[in-house]
Coordinates of N, CA and C in Angstrom, one line a residue:
M1 N 202.1 -28.4 -75.0 CA 202.4 -27.3 -74.2 C 202.5 -27.8 -72.7
S2 N 203.3 -27.1 -72.0 CA 203.4 -27.5 -70.6 C 202.6 -26.5 -69.7
A3 N 202.6 -26.7 -68.4 CA 201.9 -25.8 -67.6 C 202.5 -24.4 -67.6
N4 N 203.7 -24.3 -68.0 CA 204.4 -23.0 -68.1 C 204.2 -22.4 -69.5
N5 N 203.6 -23.1 -70.4 CA 203.4 -22.6 -71.8 C 204.7 -22.3 -72.5
A6 N 205.7 -23.1 -72.2 CA 207.0 -23.0 -72.9 C 206.8 -23.3 -74.4
G7 N 207.4 -22.5 -75.2 CA 207.3 -22.8 -76.7 C 208.4 -22.2 -77.5
L8 N 208.4 -22.5 -78.7 CA 209.3 -21.9 -79.6 C 208.8 -21.8 -81.0
R9 N 209.3 -20.9 -81.8 CA 208.9 -20.8 -83.2 C 210.1 -20.3 -84.0
R10 N 210.1 -20.6 -85.2 CA 211.2 -20.1 -86.1 C 210.8 -18.7 -86.6
D11 N 211.7 -17.8 -86.5 CA 211.4 -16.4 -87.0 C 212.7 -15.9 -87.8
G12 N 212.7 -16.2 -89.1 CA 213.8 -15.9 -89.9 C 215.0 -16.7 -89.5
D13 N 216.1 -16.0 -89.1 CA 217.3 -16.8 -88.7 C 217.3 -17.0 -87.2
A14 N 216.2 -16.8 -86.5 CA 216.1 -16.9 -85.1 C 215.2 -18.0 -84.6
L15 N 215.5 -18.6 -83.5 CA 214.5 -19.4 -82.7 C 214.0 -18.5 -81.7
A16 N 212.7 -18.3 -81.7 CA 212.1 -17.4 -80.7 C 211.4 -18.3 -79.6
F17 N 211.9 -18.2 -78.4 CA 211.4 -19.0 -77.3 C 210.4 -18.2 -76.5
S18 N 209.5 -18.8 -75.8 CA 208.5 -18.1 -75.0 C 208.2 -19.0 -73.7
G19 N 207.6 -18.3 -72.8 CA 207.2 -19.0 -71.5 C 208.3 -19.1 -70.6
A20 N 208.4 -20.2 -69.8 CA 209.4 -20.4 -68.9 C 210.2 -21.7 -69.3
L21 N 211.5 -21.5 -69.5 CA 212.3 -22.7 -69.9 C 212.9 -23.4 -68.7
L22 N 212.0 -24.3 -68.2 CA 212.3 -25.0 -67.0 C 212.4 -26.5 -67.3
R23 N 213.0 -27.2 -66.4 CA 213.3 -28.7 -66.6 C 212.2 -29.5 -67.1
A24 N 211.0 -29.2 -66.6 CA 209.8 -30.0 -67.1 C 209.5 -29.8 -68.5
D25 N 210.0 -28.7 -69.1 CA 209.6 -28.4 -70.5 C 210.6 -28.8 -71.5
I26 N 211.9 -29.0 -71.1 CA 213.0 -29.2 -72.0 C 212.8 -30.4 -72.9
A27 N 212.4 -31.5 -72.4 CA 212.3 -32.7 -73.3 C 211.3 -32.5 -74.4
G28 N 210.3 -31.8 -74.1 CA 209.3 -31.5 -75.1 C 209.7 -30.5 -76.2
L29 N 210.6 -29.6 -75.8 CA 211.1 -28.6 -76.8 C 212.2 -29.1 -77.6
W30 N 213.0 -30.0 -77.1 CA 214.2 -30.5 -77.8 C 213.9 -31.0 -79.3
P31 N 213.0 -31.9 -79.5 CA 212.8 -32.3 -80.9 C 212.4 -31.2 -81.9
Q32 N 211.5 -30.3 -81.4 CA 211.1 -29.2 -82.2 C 212.2 -28.2 -82.5
A33 N 213.0 -28.0 -81.5 CA 214.2 -27.1 -81.7 C 215.2 -27.6 -82.6
T34 N 215.5 -28.9 -82.5 CA 216.6 -29.4 -83.4 C 216.1 -29.5 -84.8
K35 N 214.8 -29.7 -85.0 CA 214.3 -29.7 -86.4 C 214.3 -28.4 -87.0
A36 N 214.2 -27.3 -86.2 CA 214.2 -25.9 -86.8 C 215.5 -25.2 -86.7
L37 N 216.6 -26.0 -86.4 CA 217.9 -25.3 -86.1 C 218.7 -24.9 -87.3
D38 N 218.5 -25.6 -88.5 CA 219.3 -25.3 -89.6 C 219.3 -23.8 -90.0
G39 N 220.4 -23.2 -90.0 CA 220.5 -21.7 -90.4 C 220.2 -20.7 -89.3
V40 N 220.0 -21.2 -88.1 CA 219.7 -20.3 -87.0 C 221.0 -19.6 -86.5
R41 N 220.9 -18.3 -86.3 CA 222.0 -17.5 -85.9 C 221.7 -16.7 -84.6
R42 N 220.4 -16.7 -84.2 CA 220.0 -16.0 -83.0 C 219.0 -16.8 -82.2
F43 N 219.0 -16.6 -80.9 CA 218.0 -17.1 -80.0 C 217.3 -15.9 -79.4
D44 N 216.0 -15.7 -79.7 CA 215.2 -14.6 -79.1 C 214.6 -15.1 -77.8
L45 N 215.0 -14.5 -76.7 CA 214.5 -14.9 -75.4 C 213.6 -13.8 -74.8
G46 N 213.2 -12.9 -75.7 CA 212.4 -11.7 -75.2 C 211.1 -12.1 -74.6
A47 N 210.5 -13.2 -75.0 CA 209.2 -13.6 -74.4 C 209.4 -14.7 -73.3
V48 N 210.6 -15.0 -72.9 CA 210.9 -16.0 -71.9 C 210.9 -15.3 -70.5
E49 N 210.0 -15.9 -69.6 CA 209.8 -15.3 -68.3 C 211.0 -15.6 -67.4
R50 N 211.4 -16.9 -67.4 CA 212.5 -17.3 -66.5 C 213.1 -18.6 -67.1
I51 N 214.3 -18.9 -66.6 CA 215.0 -20.0 -67.1 C 215.8 -20.7 -65.9
D52 N 215.9 -22.0 -66.0 CA 216.7 -22.7 -65.0 C 217.9 -23.4 -65.7
S53 N 218.6 -24.2 -64.9 CA 219.8 -24.8 -65.5 C 219.5 -25.7 -66.7
A54 N 218.4 -26.4 -66.6 CA 218.0 -27.3 -67.8 C 217.7 -26.5 -69.0
G55 N 217.1 -25.3 -68.8 CA 216.8 -24.5 -69.9 C 218.1 -23.9 -70.5
L56 N 219.0 -23.6 -69.7 CA 220.3 -23.1 -70.2 C 221.1 -24.2 -70.9
A57 N 221.0 -25.4 -70.4 CA 221.6 -26.5 -71.0 C 221.1 -26.8 -72.4
L58 N 219.7 -26.6 -72.6 CA 219.1 -26.7 -73.9 C 219.7 -25.7 -74.8
L59 N 219.7 -24.4 -74.4 CA 220.1 -23.4 -75.2 C 221.6 -23.5 -75.6
S60 N 222.4 -23.9 -74.7 CA 223.9 -24.1 -74.9 C 224.1 -25.3 -75.9
A61 N 223.4 -26.4 -75.7 CA 223.5 -27.5 -76.7 C 223.0 -27.1 -78.1
L62 N 222.0 -26.4 -78.1 CA 221.5 -25.9 -79.5 C 222.5 -24.9 -80.1
A63 N 223.0 -24.0 -79.3 CA 224.0 -23.1 -79.8 C 225.2 -23.8 -80.4
A64 N 225.7 -24.9 -79.7 CA 226.8 -25.7 -80.2 C 226.4 -26.4 -81.5
R65 N 225.3 -26.9 -81.6 CA 224.8 -27.6 -82.8 C 224.6 -26.6 -84.0
A66 N 224.3 -25.4 -83.6 CA 224.2 -24.3 -84.7 C 225.5 -23.8 -85.1
G67 N 226.6 -24.2 -84.6 CA 227.9 -23.8 -85.0 C 228.6 -22.8 -84.0
G68 N 227.9 -22.5 -82.9 CA 228.5 -21.6 -81.9 C 228.2 -20.2 -82.3
A69 N 228.6 -19.3 -81.4 CA 228.5 -17.8 -81.6 C 227.1 -17.4 -82.0
V70 N 226.1 -18.0 -81.3 CA 224.7 -17.6 -81.6 C 224.4 -16.3 -80.8
E71 N 223.8 -15.4 -81.4 CA 223.5 -14.1 -80.7 C 222.2 -14.4 -79.9
V72 N 222.3 -14.0 -78.6 CA 221.1 -14.2 -77.7 C 220.6 -12.8 -77.4
T73 N 219.3 -12.6 -77.7 CA 218.6 -11.4 -77.3 C 217.5 -11.7 -76.3
G74 N 217.3 -10.8 -75.4 CA 216.4 -11.0 -74.3 C 217.2 -11.4 -73.0
D75 N 216.6 -11.1 -71.9 CA 217.3 -11.4 -70.6 C 216.3 -11.9 -69.6
P76 N 215.9 -13.1 -69.7 CA 214.9 -13.7 -68.7 C 215.5 -13.8 -67.3
A77 N 214.7 -13.8 -66.3 CA 215.1 -14.0 -65.0 C 215.9 -15.3 -64.8
G78 N 217.1 -15.1 -64.3 CA 218.0 -16.3 -64.0 C 219.1 -16.5 -65.0
L79 N 218.9 -15.9 -66.2 CA 219.9 -16.2 -67.3 C 221.3 -15.7 -66.9
A80 N 221.5 -14.5 -66.5 CA 222.8 -13.9 -66.2 C 223.5 -14.7 -65.1
D81 N 222.8 -15.0 -64.0 CA 223.4 -15.8 -62.9 C 223.8 -17.2 -63.4
L82 N 223.0 -17.9 -64.2 CA 223.3 -19.2 -64.6 C 224.5 -19.2 -65.6
R83 N 224.5 -18.2 -66.5 CA 225.6 -18.1 -67.4 C 226.9 -17.9 -66.7
A84 N 226.9 -17.1 -65.6 CA 228.1 -16.9 -64.8 C 228.5 -18.2 -64.1
A85 N 227.5 -18.8 -63.5 CA 227.8 -20.1 -62.8 C 228.4 -21.2 -63.6
Y86 N 228.0 -21.2 -64.9 CA 228.5 -22.3 -65.8 C 229.5 -21.8 -66.7
R87 N 230.0 -20.6 -66.5 CA 231.1 -19.9 -67.2 C 230.8 -19.9 -68.7
L88 N 229.6 -19.5 -69.1 CA 229.2 -19.4 -70.5 C 229.3 -17.9 -70.9
T89 N 229.7 -17.7 -72.2 CA 229.8 -16.4 -72.7 C 228.4 -15.9 -73.1
P90 N 228.2 -14.7 -73.5 CA 226.9 -14.2 -74.0 C 226.4 -15.0 -75.2
T91 N 227.3 -15.7 -75.9 CA 226.8 -16.5 -77.1 C 226.6 -17.9 -76.7
L92 N 226.7 -18.2 -75.4 CA 226.4 -19.5 -74.8 C 227.5 -20.6 -75.1
A93 N 228.7 -20.1 -75.4 CA 229.9 -21.0 -75.5 C 230.6 -21.0 -74.2
F94 N 231.4 -22.0 -73.9 CA 232.1 -22.0 -72.7 C 233.2 -21.0 -72.7
A95 N 233.4 -20.3 -71.7 CA 234.4 -19.2 -71.6 C 235.8 -19.9 -71.4
D96 N 236.8 -19.4 -72.1 CA 238.1 -19.9 -71.9 C 238.8 -19.0 -70.9
N97 N 239.0 -19.6 -69.7 CA 239.6 -18.9 -68.6 C 241.1 -19.2 -68.4
R98 N 241.8 -19.4 -69.4 CA 243.3 -19.7 -69.3 C 244.0 -18.4 -69.0

C-alpha cells in the first residue's frame, strides 16, 4: 500500500479501485490489475478520491487490454478534466475527432 492507500479488488466483472490513483501508486497497481483483468467489463472508481495523468494512463491502458469499451462508474476529482485533455471517451478510448 502507498501513502495514499491506493488499491484495487476484483468485484464480479469489475475492477474496483480505491484511494488516490497518483503517479507514485501506479507501478504497484499495474501487476495486480493486469492479473485480474480477464473478463473485466467495468472499472468502479466510486472509492477513488482523485486521479492524475498517470492514473488515467493506467486506466486507459487497462481498458485497451480488456478489449476497449469498458464502462467506468464513479467520478473522482480530476477525471473529467484529464479525459478532456487527453481526448478520451467515457470508456477511456481515444476519441475520433475526424
